[in-house]
Structures are given as structure tokens and as C-alpha cells.
Amino acid sequence: MNGAASSPLLIVEDDLALQKQIKWSLDRFESVTASDRETALVQFRRHNPAVVTMDLGLPPDPDSVSEGFKLLEQLLDADPHVKVIVLTGQNDQANALRAINLGAYDFQAKPFDPDMLNLTIERACRLAELQAENRRLQALKQPDALGGLMSRDPEMLKISRTIERVASSDATVLLLGESGTGKEVLAQGLHQASKRSGRFVAINCAAIPENLLESELFGYEKGAFTGAAKTTPGKIETAHGGTLMLDEIGDLPHSLQAKLLRFLQERRIERLGGRQEIPVDVRVVCATHQDLNNLIKDNRFREDLYYRLAEIVVNIPPLRARQGDAVLLAHAFLHRFAQEQRRGVLGFSEDAVRTIEAHAWPGNVRELLNVVKRSSIMADGQRVTANDLGLPPAARDENLTTDGNTVSAGDLDLRAAREEAERRTIVTALARTNNNILKAAELLGISRPTLYDLMYRLAIK
Ligand SMILES: Nc1ncnc2c1ncn2[C@@H]1O[C@H](COP(=O)(O)OP(=O)(O)OP(=O)(O)O)[C@@H](O)[C@H]1O
Ligand SMILES: [Mg+2]
């Protein structure tokens, strides 16, 4: 992807006199031209412009807007980040709005005002440049198998590293965390990082009735019970060579706990009604939102099974305890939905950002995902406001500072405390500005190079 600085403008206009005129008025920009859709696409591929101005009425049917809209869609398909400025006829607000809804950056009515056009293009170039820089930073951030996991929180980053480190072993991993914290995302990340060639198979122990769960897990031979019409392998067998995720392991019935324990010790299974033992090689990862120690105390979970499963225990913090993550994730999700719905570039208003920061997110990332999705549909223009989020406005501020962000009493190392405070402030500023280094530096009252230095020193990626 080219930055705006290194690529020329593309001017699409079929009236050659007007084309020349536009080119002249924009003479401080380097530009290339096209007078129909096909040529425009060729020029677009060749020069990869960050900004395009285009007429909607193009040959073979210059009196209609169909070629123009087709071109607009093709340009956005080729590069969703391209900034397209549409030149519309006088009083043609309907088409202007339609173009914006499709993802055009802006419009100008003809006859165009050269100063306005210059200004709009300059802003578009600048935005394209900043966004390209953001994308470069994003790409640097996550080159690994845990790409589905977005976070800047130190605790979450530590967890990612743990997952990557243990991935290649066959140690059993137990993921503990509230609903919606990303247990499944981490389990899949673990599988990907393990490079195991088999499949990732997940089974939810809470969702399947006890009498069916056994055959789901272990499979059955034809005729093992009424209705067993043909031999069927279970989930454990299906995951051979891969990873088996036992979700909601706290809900595994007692009878099956003994059977699972036996499998974990011997690494062999016997299908229901079967006579032979089948060796199975799987990496097991379990997850639950329940407190297993309490279940053990109540005799609802076998302690010996717990120790088999808990070779590596990962405690996933709730979203409200992660520094800056709610806003970071909200920006990322909004970007994703805006693209899916072809809404162009959507952003949050300032009050929306504050509301996201202050909300406690009891449903964690899943709740955030749903709120952002709904608000991206509800939002009127290109901005999602606090109102669109539909969250209780009286957000409690203490959520920002409780949950592990305070320095503990024993921790009187001034340098460490200062670094921690610096880190937290920078991470918050980056989240608030959607990783815009320039704006974050402005917000922090430091220069961009200083911010880069600090990020490097504090290992903020
Ligand atoms: N750090 C993250 N970055 C990006 N997306 C995430 C992250 N964490 C969770 N998600 C997304 O949030 C949703 C919920 O995550 P997931 O299903 O992994 O949660 P869970 O802990 O398994 O929840 P439950 O206990 O309810 O099953 C998913 O759509 C997932 O893709
Ligand atoms: Mg889950």
C-alpha cells in the first residue's frame, strides 16, 4: 500500500476540457488522468493512488451515473482505504449521499471551487498517510499465531507469550476466565501456534445432555445402543493429531470425569460398544468460567482430574481490568463492521470513547463486540456517538482505576512506578486515538519522536 506522499492523484473525468482544468487547479499535486472506467482501473492498478477525484457520468452512458458508481465500488474493492472524492452535478445531493454511503470520502458540486477542492484533497492525502502509518504499526504489532487476539494490556501480552511458549509441548492447558474474555480465541491460538497437523475440535460440556455427552466424546460402534445405526467416532478421536477443546469443563458430569481421567492417563479410548482400544494423540485444552476449586470442595469436580487438566493454568483477566483494551478493541471492531457494511470510515465521538472507557463490560469482549456492531448500524453519519452505544450514561468512574491497576503497597520502587504510570498513560492515549501516533503525541503533550522513543523503551508495540 502506497502512502499518500509517494503516489499521484488519479483524476477521472470524461470531459477533456474539464479534465485539463482540474489538473491545472491541482497543479501542486502530481496527477494522472483517465476518461472512462476501464482506463481508470488500469491507472489505479498502475499508480496505486491514495486519492481519486471522479466524475459520476462516464461513457458509454455519460448522462447516467451507473458507470461512476460501478467504478467507485471497484476502486473500493481494490483498496478499501482509497479516498475517493466524487464530483457531482449541481443540486445532485441524492447521488452525493449515495456515494458517501458506498464509502466515498467526500464530494464537491460542479462547477467546483478550486480552493475547496485543493483543501479537500490535501486533507484526504493527510488522512490516507496517517491511516497508512497506523496500519503499518498494527501489522508490526501482531505477526504471530495469536493474530485473532488483540490486546496491549501487559497481563494479556504475558498470556500470549505463555501460550506461544507452551504451544509446541503437549501439556494440558486450563483457561480460566469470565464469559466472553476470549477463552476460545486463546484455545484456537494455542492450536495454531502448536503447528499440530490435525484439527481443532471443540465440545461444550454444558450444552450436551449427560446421556449423549459420553457418545459424543468417545464415539460408538454400530448397534451399541438403540439408534446406533453406524459406527461413529467421537470428538476425542476426531481431534487425533490436533487439539481438543473441552469447553465448560466444570459442567462435565461426575461419571464422565472418571472416564476422561482414564483417557488422559492412558491416551487411549474405547468407543461405546467397542472391544478394542484406540490410541489417540491429542493436545487437550479446557476452559471454564466456574471456580473449579469450589467445585472440588463441594465434591462436584474430581481433584485428581483437576491436576491432570491444570498442567498449565491461564487466568484471563476480565476486559475491565485490561489497560486501554476496551477502546482499542472498539476501534478495531468498528473498523471491521464499517468495512463489512461499506460505511466508509466510521469513528467514535469523544463522548463515545469516554463511555467505552468507563463501562464495566460484565459480558467482556463479546458484549463490546455486540455493542459496537449495533451502534455501527444505528449511527447516523460517520460518527458513532455515546447515544448510539446505548450504554447507561452514568458510567462509574472507579472502574478505570480498580482491578489491578493500582501499585501494590509493597511496591515502592519509584522508577518502576513511574514507568508503570507512563506506560498506562501512553497505552490509554494510543487507544483513545485509535493508534494515531501524531494525535496521541499531541494528547500527551510530547513530540512524535519522543513518543516513539518512549514506546520503544517501555516495549509498547
Ligand atoms: N482479545 C481479543 N481480540 C479480538 N477479538 C476477541 C478477543 N477476545 C475475544 N474476542 C472475540 O470476542 C468473542 C468472545 O470470545 P470467546 O468466544 O473466545 O470468549 P469465551 O471466553 O470463550 O466466552 P464464553 O465463556 O462465553 O464461551 C469472540 O467473537 C471473539 O472472537
Ligand atoms: Mg467460549
Coordinates of C-alpha atoms and ligand atoms in Angstrom, one line a residue:
M1 CA 0.0 0.0 0.0
N2 CA 1.4 3.3 -1.0
G3 CA 1.5 6.3 1.3
A4 CA -0.2 9.4 0.0
A5 CA 3.1 11.2 -0.4
S6 CA 4.6 8.7 -2.8
S7 CA 1.6 8.2 -5.1
P8 CA 0.0 10.6 -7.6
L9 CA -3.7 11.7 -7.6
L10 CA -6.0 10.0 -10.1
I11 CA -8.4 12.3 -11.9
V12 CA -11.3 10.6 -13.7
E13 CA -13.2 12.9 -16.0
D14 CA -14.6 12.3 -19.4
D15 CA -14.9 15.9 -20.5
L16 CA -11.4 16.5 -21.6
A17 CA -11.5 20.3 -21.2
L18 CA -12.7 19.9 -17.7
Q19 CA -10.2 17.2 -17.0
K20 CA -7.4 19.7 -18.0
Q21 CA -8.9 22.4 -15.9
I22 CA -9.0 20.1 -12.8
K23 CA -5.4 19.1 -13.5
W24 CA -4.3 22.7 -13.6
S25 CA -6.1 23.7 -10.5
L26 CA -4.5 20.8 -8.7
D27 CA -1.0 21.5 -10.1
R28 CA 0.7 21.3 -6.8
F29 CA -0.1 17.6 -6.7
E30 CA 1.3 15.1 -9.1
S31 CA -1.6 13.6 -11.0
V32 CA -2.6 11.0 -13.7
T33 CA -5.8 11.1 -15.6
A34 CA -8.5 8.8 -17.1
S35 CA -11.6 9.5 -19.0
D36 CA -13.5 6.2 -18.7
R37 CA -14.0 3.4 -16.1
E38 CA -11.6 0.8 -17.8
T39 CA -8.8 3.3 -18.1
A40 CA -9.3 4.5 -14.6
L41 CA -8.9 0.9 -13.3
V42 CA -5.8 0.4 -15.3
Q43 CA -4.3 3.7 -14.0
F44 CA -5.4 2.8 -10.5
R45 CA -3.6 -0.5 -10.6
R46 CA -0.5 1.0 -12.1
H47 CA -0.1 4.0 -9.8
N48 CA -1.9 2.9 -6.7
P49 CA -3.2 6.4 -5.9
A50 CA -4.3 7.2 -2.3
V51 CA -6.7 9.8 -3.5
V52 CA -9.0 9.8 -6.6
T53 CA -11.3 12.5 -7.9
M54 CA -14.0 11.2 -10.2
D55 CA -17.0 12.3 -12.2
L56 CA -20.1 10.0 -11.9
G57 CA -21.3 10.4 -15.5
L58 CA -18.8 8.4 -17.6
P59 CA -19.0 6.9 -21.1
P60 CA -20.6 4.9 -22.6
D61 CA -23.5 6.5 -20.8
P62 CA -22.3 9.9 -19.6
D63 CA -25.9 11.0 -18.8
S64 CA -26.4 8.4 -16.1
V65 CA -24.4 7.7 -13.0
S66 CA -24.2 3.9 -13.4
E67 CA -20.6 3.7 -14.7
G68 CA -19.5 6.1 -12.0
F69 CA -21.0 4.1 -9.2
K70 CA -19.6 0.9 -10.7
L71 CA -16.1 2.5 -10.7
L72 CA -16.5 3.7 -7.2
E73 CA -17.3 0.2 -6.0
Q74 CA -14.4 -1.3 -8.0
L75 CA -12.0 1.2 -6.6
L76 CA -13.1 0.5 -3.0
D77 CA -12.9 -3.2 -3.6
A78 CA -9.4 -2.9 -4.9
D79 CA -8.3 -0.7 -2.0
P80 CA -10.8 -0.1 0.8
H81 CA -8.6 2.7 2.1
V82 CA -8.6 4.8 -1.1
K83 CA -10.0 8.3 -0.6
V84 CA -12.5 9.0 -3.4
I85 CA -13.8 12.5 -4.0
V86 CA -16.9 12.5 -6.2
L87 CA -17.7 15.5 -8.4
T88 CA -21.5 15.7 -8.7
G89 CA -23.8 17.9 -10.7
Q90 CA -25.3 21.0 -9.2
N91 CA -28.2 20.1 -6.8
D92 CA -27.4 16.4 -7.0
Q93 CA -27.5 15.7 -3.3
A94 CA -29.0 12.3 -3.7
N95 CA -26.1 10.9 -5.7
A96 CA -23.6 12.6 -3.4
L97 CA -25.1 10.9 -0.4
R98 CA -25.3 7.6 -2.1
A99 CA -21.6 7.9 -3.0
I100 CA -20.7 8.7 0.6
N101 CA -22.8 5.8 1.8
L102 CA -20.9 3.5 -0.5
G103 CA -17.6 4.6 1.0
A104 CA -16.6 7.8 -0.9
Y105 CA -14.5 10.1 1.2
D106 CA -16.2 13.4 0.1
F107 CA -18.0 15.1 -2.7
Q108 CA -17.9 18.5 -4.5
A109 CA -20.6 20.0 -6.6
K110 CA -19.7 21.2 -10.1
P111 CA -18.6 23.7 -11.1
F112 CA -16.0 23.1 -8.5
D113 CA -14.3 25.7 -6.4
P114 CA -10.6 25.2 -6.9
D115 CA -9.6 26.3 -3.4
M116 CA -12.2 24.0 -1.8
L117 CA -11.1 21.1 -4.0
N118 CA -7.4 21.7 -3.1
L119 CA -8.2 21.8 0.6
T120 CA -10.4 18.6 0.4
I121 CA -7.6 16.8 -1.4
E122 CA -5.0 17.9 0.9
R123 CA -7.0 16.7 3.9
A124 CA -7.7 13.4 2.1
C125 CA -3.9 12.9 1.5
R126 CA -3.1 13.6 5.0
L127 CA -5.7 11.2 6.4
A128 CA -4.6 8.5 4.0
E129 CA -1.0 9.0 5.2
L130 CA -1.9 8.8 8.8
Q131 CA -4.1 5.7 8.3
A132 CA -1.3 4.0 6.3
E133 CA 1.0 4.7 9.2
N134 CA -1.5 3.2 11.6
R135 CA -1.8 0.1 9.5
R136 CA 2.0 -0.3 9.4
L137 CA 2.1 -0.1 13.2
Q138 CA -0.8 -2.6 13.6
A139 CA 0.9 -5.0 11.3
L140 CA 4.1 -4.7 13.3
K141 CA 2.2 -5.5 16.4
Q142 CA 0.9 -8.9 15.7
P143 CA 3.0 -11.1 13.4
D144 CA 2.2 -14.3 15.4
A145 CA -0.3 -17.1 15.5
L146 CA -2.3 -15.3 18.1
G147 CA -3.4 -12.8 15.5
G148 CA -7.0 -13.1 16.5
L149 CA -6.2 -11.8 19.9
M150 CA -5.9 -8.0 20.1
S151 CA -4.5 -6.5 23.3
R152 CA -2.0 -4.1 24.6
D153 CA -2.6 -5.0 28.2
P154 CA 0.7 -6.2 29.9
E155 CA -1.1 -9.1 31.5
M156 CA -2.7 -10.3 28.3
L157 CA 0.5 -9.9 26.4
K158 CA 2.2 -12.1 29.0
I159 CA -0.6 -14.6 28.5
S160 CA 0.0 -14.6 24.7
R161 CA 3.7 -15.3 25.3
T162 CA 2.9 -18.1 27.6
I163 CA 0.5 -19.7 25.1
E164 CA 3.1 -19.4 22.4
R165 CA 5.8 -20.8 24.6
V166 CA 3.8 -23.9 25.7
A167 CA 2.2 -24.4 22.3
S168 CA 4.7 -26.9 21.0
S169 CA 4.6 -29.1 24.1
D170 CA 1.7 -31.4 24.7
A171 CA 1.0 -30.1 28.2
T172 CA -2.7 -29.8 29.0
V173 CA -3.8 -26.1 29.3
L174 CA -6.6 -24.9 31.5
L175 CA -8.1 -21.5 30.6
L176 CA -10.0 -19.7 33.3
G177 CA -11.9 -16.5 32.7
E178 CA -15.3 -14.8 32.8
S179 CA -17.7 -15.3 29.9
G180 CA -16.6 -13.5 26.7
T181 CA -13.0 -13.0 27.8
G182 CA -11.6 -14.9 24.8
K183 CA -11.1 -18.4 26.0
E184 CA -12.0 -19.9 22.7
V185 CA -9.8 -17.3 20.8
L186 CA -6.8 -18.4 23.0
A187 CA -7.6 -22.1 22.6
Q188 CA -7.5 -21.7 18.8
G189 CA -4.4 -19.6 19.0
L190 CA -2.8 -22.3 21.0
H191 CA -3.7 -24.9 18.4
Q192 CA -2.4 -22.7 15.6
A193 CA 0.9 -22.0 17.4
S194 CA 1.3 -25.7 18.1
K195 CA 1.6 -26.4 14.4
R196 CA -0.2 -29.7 15.1
S197 CA -1.4 -31.1 11.7
G198 CA -4.8 -32.4 13.0
R199 CA -7.9 -30.4 13.6
F200 CA -9.1 -28.1 16.3
V201 CA -12.2 -29.8 17.8
A202 CA -14.3 -28.1 20.5
I203 CA -17.0 -29.6 22.5
N204 CA -19.2 -27.7 25.0
C205 CA -19.7 -30.0 28.0
A206 CA -22.5 -27.7 29.3
A207 CA -24.6 -27.8 26.2
I208 CA -25.0 -31.5 25.7
P209 CA -27.2 -33.7 27.9
E210 CA -25.3 -36.2 30.1
N211 CA -26.5 -39.3 28.3
L212 CA -25.4 -38.0 24.9
L213 CA -22.1 -36.5 26.0
E214 CA -20.4 -39.8 26.5
S215 CA -21.1 -41.0 23.0
E216 CA -20.2 -37.5 21.6
L217 CA -16.8 -37.7 23.3
F218 CA -15.9 -41.3 22.9
G219 CA -17.9 -42.4 19.8
Y220 CA -19.8 -45.6 19.4
E221 CA -19.9 -48.8 17.4
K222 CA -22.8 -49.8 15.3
G223 CA -25.5 -51.4 17.5
A224 CA -24.0 -50.2 20.7
F225 CA -27.4 -48.8 21.7
T226 CA -30.8 -48.4 20.1
G227 CA -30.4 -46.0 17.3
A228 CA -26.7 -46.5 16.8
A229 CA -27.1 -47.2 13.1
K230 CA -23.5 -46.9 12.2
T231 CA -20.1 -46.8 13.9
T232 CA -19.3 -43.2 14.7
P233 CA -16.0 -41.8 16.0
G234 CA -16.2 -39.4 19.0
K235 CA -14.8 -35.9 19.3
I236 CA -11.6 -37.1 21.0
E237 CA -10.9 -39.4 18.1
T238 CA -11.8 -36.7 15.5
A239 CA -9.2 -34.4 17.1
H240 CA -6.4 -37.1 16.6
G241 CA -3.2 -35.2 15.7
G242 CA -4.8 -31.9 16.6
T243 CA -6.3 -30.1 19.6
L244 CA -9.4 -31.0 21.6
M245 CA -11.1 -28.2 23.5
L246 CA -13.3 -29.2 26.4
D247 CA -15.3 -26.1 27.0
E248 CA -17.2 -25.6 30.2
I249 CA -15.2 -28.4 31.8
G250 CA -16.8 -27.6 35.2
D251 CA -20.0 -28.9 33.8
L252 CA -18.7 -32.4 33.0
P253 CA -20.8 -34.9 34.8
H254 CA -19.1 -36.9 37.5
S255 CA -19.5 -40.2 35.7
L256 CA -17.6 -38.9 32.7
Q257 CA -14.9 -37.2 34.8
A258 CA -13.6 -40.7 35.7
K259 CA -13.7 -41.8 32.1
L260 CA -11.9 -38.6 30.9
L261 CA -9.2 -39.1 33.6
R262 CA -8.6 -42.6 32.3
F263 CA -8.2 -41.3 28.8
L264 CA -5.8 -38.6 29.9
Q265 CA -3.7 -41.2 31.7
E266 CA -3.6 -43.8 29.1
R267 CA -4.2 -41.8 25.9
R268 CA -6.5 -44.5 24.5
I269 CA -10.2 -44.6 24.1
E270 CA -12.8 -47.3 23.7
R271 CA -15.9 -46.5 21.7
L272 CA -19.2 -47.3 23.3
G273 CA -19.9 -51.0 22.5
G274 CA -16.4 -51.3 21.2
R275 CA -13.9 -54.0 22.0
Q276 CA -10.6 -52.5 21.1
E277 CA -8.7 -49.6 22.5
I278 CA -7.8 -46.9 20.0
P279 CA -4.7 -44.9 20.7
V280 CA -5.3 -41.1 20.2
D281 CA -2.8 -38.3 20.2
V282 CA -4.4 -35.1 21.1
R283 CA -3.5 -31.9 22.9
V284 CA -6.2 -31.1 25.4
V285 CA -7.2 -27.6 26.3
C286 CA -10.0 -27.0 28.8
A287 CA -11.9 -23.8 29.7
T288 CA -14.4 -22.7 32.3
H289 CA -15.8 -19.6 33.9
Q290 CA -16.5 -21.5 37.1
D291 CA -14.3 -21.7 40.1
L292 CA -13.1 -25.3 40.0
N293 CA -11.6 -25.2 43.5
N294 CA -15.1 -24.5 44.8
L295 CA -16.5 -27.4 42.8
I296 CA -13.8 -29.6 44.2
K297 CA -14.7 -28.6 47.7
D298 CA -18.4 -29.4 47.0
N299 CA -17.3 -32.8 45.6
R300 CA -18.6 -31.9 42.2
F301 CA -15.2 -32.0 40.5
R302 CA -12.6 -34.6 40.9
E303 CA -9.4 -33.3 42.4
D304 CA -7.2 -35.8 40.5
L305 CA -8.8 -34.8 37.2
Y306 CA -8.1 -31.2 38.1
Y307 CA -4.4 -31.8 38.5
R308 CA -4.3 -33.7 35.1
L309 CA -6.0 -30.8 33.4
A310 CA -4.2 -28.0 35.2
E311 CA -0.7 -28.6 33.9
I312 CA -0.7 -25.1 32.8
V313 CA -3.3 -22.7 34.2
V314 CA -4.0 -19.4 32.4
N315 CA -6.1 -16.8 34.2
I316 CA -7.6 -14.5 31.7
P317 CA -8.4 -11.0 33.1
P318 CA -11.8 -9.5 32.5
L319 CA -11.9 -6.7 30.0
R320 CA -12.4 -4.0 32.7
A321 CA -9.0 -4.9 34.2
R322 CA -7.1 -4.5 30.9
Q323 CA -5.4 -1.2 30.2
G324 CA -6.8 0.6 27.2
D325 CA -8.1 -2.6 25.7
A326 CA -11.8 -1.7 25.6
V327 CA -11.2 1.3 23.4
L328 CA -8.5 -0.4 21.3
L329 CA -10.8 -3.3 20.6
A330 CA -13.8 -1.0 20.0
H331 CA -11.9 0.9 17.3
A332 CA -10.8 -2.4 15.7
F333 CA -14.3 -3.8 15.7
L334 CA -15.8 -0.6 14.4
H335 CA -13.3 -0.6 11.5
R336 CA -14.3 -4.2 10.7
F337 CA -18.0 -3.5 10.7
A338 CA -17.7 -0.3 8.7
Q339 CA -15.9 -2.3 6.1
E340 CA -18.4 -5.1 6.1
Q341 CA -21.2 -2.7 5.8
R342 CA -19.3 -0.5 3.3
R343 CA -19.9 2.5 5.5
G344 CA -16.6 4.2 4.6
V345 CA -14.5 5.3 7.6
L346 CA -16.6 5.2 10.8
G347 CA -15.2 6.7 14.0
F348 CA -16.3 7.3 17.6
S349 CA -17.1 10.7 19.0
E350 CA -15.2 11.8 22.1
D351 CA -18.1 11.1 24.5
A352 CA -18.4 7.6 23.0
V353 CA -14.8 6.9 23.8
R354 CA -15.3 8.1 27.4
T355 CA -18.3 5.9 27.8
I356 CA -16.5 2.9 26.5
E357 CA -13.6 3.6 28.9
A358 CA -15.9 3.9 31.8
H359 CA -18.3 1.0 31.2
A360 CA -17.6 -2.1 33.3
W361 CA -18.2 -4.6 30.5
P362 CA -19.6 -7.5 32.5
G363 CA -20.0 -9.5 29.3
N364 CA -16.4 -8.7 28.3
V365 CA -15.2 -8.7 24.7
R366 CA -18.4 -10.4 23.5
E367 CA -20.5 -7.6 25.0
L368 CA -18.2 -5.0 23.4
L369 CA -18.4 -6.7 20.1
N370 CA -22.2 -6.6 20.2
V371 CA -22.4 -3.0 21.4
V372 CA -20.1 -1.8 18.6
K373 CA -21.9 -3.8 16.0
R374 CA -25.3 -2.5 17.0
S375 CA -24.0 1.1 17.2
S376 CA -22.3 0.9 13.8
I377 CA -25.7 0.1 12.4
M378 CA -27.5 2.8 14.4
A379 CA -25.1 5.6 13.8
D380 CA -26.5 8.3 11.5
G381 CA -23.4 9.7 9.9
Q382 CA -19.8 8.7 10.0
R383 CA -19.5 9.1 13.8
V384 CA -20.7 6.8 16.5
T385 CA -21.9 8.8 19.5
A386 CA -22.3 7.9 23.1
N387 CA -26.0 7.8 22.4
D388 CA -25.6 5.2 19.7
L389 CA -23.8 2.9 22.1
G390 CA -27.0 2.5 24.1
L391 CA -25.0 2.1 27.4
P392 CA -26.0 3.5 30.7
P393 CA -24.6 7.1 30.6
A394 CA -23.9 7.3 34.4
A395 CA -20.8 5.2 33.9
R396 CA -19.0 4.6 37.2
D397 CA -15.5 6.1 37.1
E398 CA -14.0 3.8 39.6
N399 CA -13.8 1.1 37.0
L400 CA -11.0 2.9 35.5
T401 CA -8.8 2.6 38.5
T402 CA -9.8 -0.5 40.3
D403 CA -9.0 -4.0 39.2
G404 CA -5.3 -4.4 39.4
N405 CA -4.2 -1.0 38.1
T406 CA -3.0 0.3 41.5
V407 CA 0.5 -0.1 42.6
S408 CA 0.6 -2.5 45.5
A409 CA 1.7 -1.3 48.9
G410 CA 4.9 -3.3 48.9
D411 CA 5.9 -1.7 45.6
L412 CA 7.9 1.4 46.4
D413 CA 10.3 1.3 43.6
L414 CA 9.9 4.8 42.2
R415 CA 11.3 4.1 38.8
A416 CA 9.1 1.1 38.3
A417 CA 6.1 3.1 39.5
R418 CA 6.9 5.9 37.1
E419 CA 7.4 3.6 34.2
E420 CA 4.1 1.9 35.0
A421 CA 2.3 5.2 35.1
E422 CA 3.9 6.3 31.8
R423 CA 3.1 3.1 30.2
R424 CA -0.6 3.2 31.3
T425 CA -0.9 6.8 30.1
I426 CA 0.6 6.1 26.7
V427 CA -1.4 3.0 26.2
T428 CA -4.6 4.9 27.0
A429 CA -3.7 7.8 24.7
L430 CA -2.9 5.3 21.9
A431 CA -6.2 3.5 22.4
R432 CA -8.1 6.8 22.6
T433 CA -6.7 8.0 19.3
N434 CA -7.0 4.6 17.6
N435 CA -3.2 4.3 17.4
N436 CA -2.7 7.6 15.7
I437 CA 0.8 8.4 16.8
L438 CA 0.5 12.0 15.9
K439 CA -2.7 12.6 17.8
A440 CA -1.5 10.6 20.7
A441 CA 1.6 12.6 21.0
E442 CA -0.5 15.8 20.8
L443 CA -2.7 14.5 23.6
L444 CA 0.3 13.6 25.7
G445 CA 1.9 17.0 25.0
I446 CA 5.1 15.5 23.6
S447 CA 6.6 15.3 20.2
R448 CA 6.2 12.3 17.9
P449 CA 9.8 11.2 18.1
T450 CA 9.6 11.4 21.9
L451 CA 6.6 9.2 21.8
Y452 CA 8.3 6.7 19.6
D453 CA 11.3 6.7 22.0
L454 CA 9.0 6.1 25.0
M455 CA 7.1 3.3 23.2
Y456 CA 10.4 1.6 22.3
R457 CA 11.8 2.0 25.9
L458 CA 8.6 0.7 27.5
A459 CA 8.2 -2.0 24.9
I460 CA 4.8 -0.8 23.8
K461 CA 4.3 -2.4 20.4
Ligands
LIG1 N1 -8.6 -10.1 22.5 C1 -9.5 -10.3 21.5 N2 -9.3 -9.7 20.3 C2 -10.2 -9.8 19.4 N3 -11.4 -10.5 19.5 C3 -11.6 -11.1 20.7 C4 -10.7 -11.0 21.8 N4 -11.2 -11.7 22.8 C5 -12.4 -12.1 22.4 N5 -12.7 -11.8 21.1 C6 -13.9 -12.1 20.4 O1 -15.0 -12.0 21.4 C7 -15.9 -13.0 21.3 C8 -15.9 -13.8 22.5 O2 -14.7 -14.5 22.7 P1 -14.7 -16.1 23.1 O3 -15.8 -16.9 22.4 O4 -13.3 -16.6 22.8 O5 -15.0 -16.0 24.6 P2 -15.1 -17.1 25.7 O6 -14.2 -16.7 26.8 O7 -14.9 -18.4 25.1 O8 -16.6 -16.9 26.2 P3 -17.7 -18.0 26.9 O9 -17.2 -18.3 28.2 O10 -18.9 -17.2 26.9 O11 -17.7 -19.1 25.9 C9 -15.5 -13.8 20.0 O12 -16.2 -13.3 18.9 C10 -14.0 -13.5 19.9 O13 -13.6 -13.5 18.5
MG2 MG -16.3 -20.0 24.8

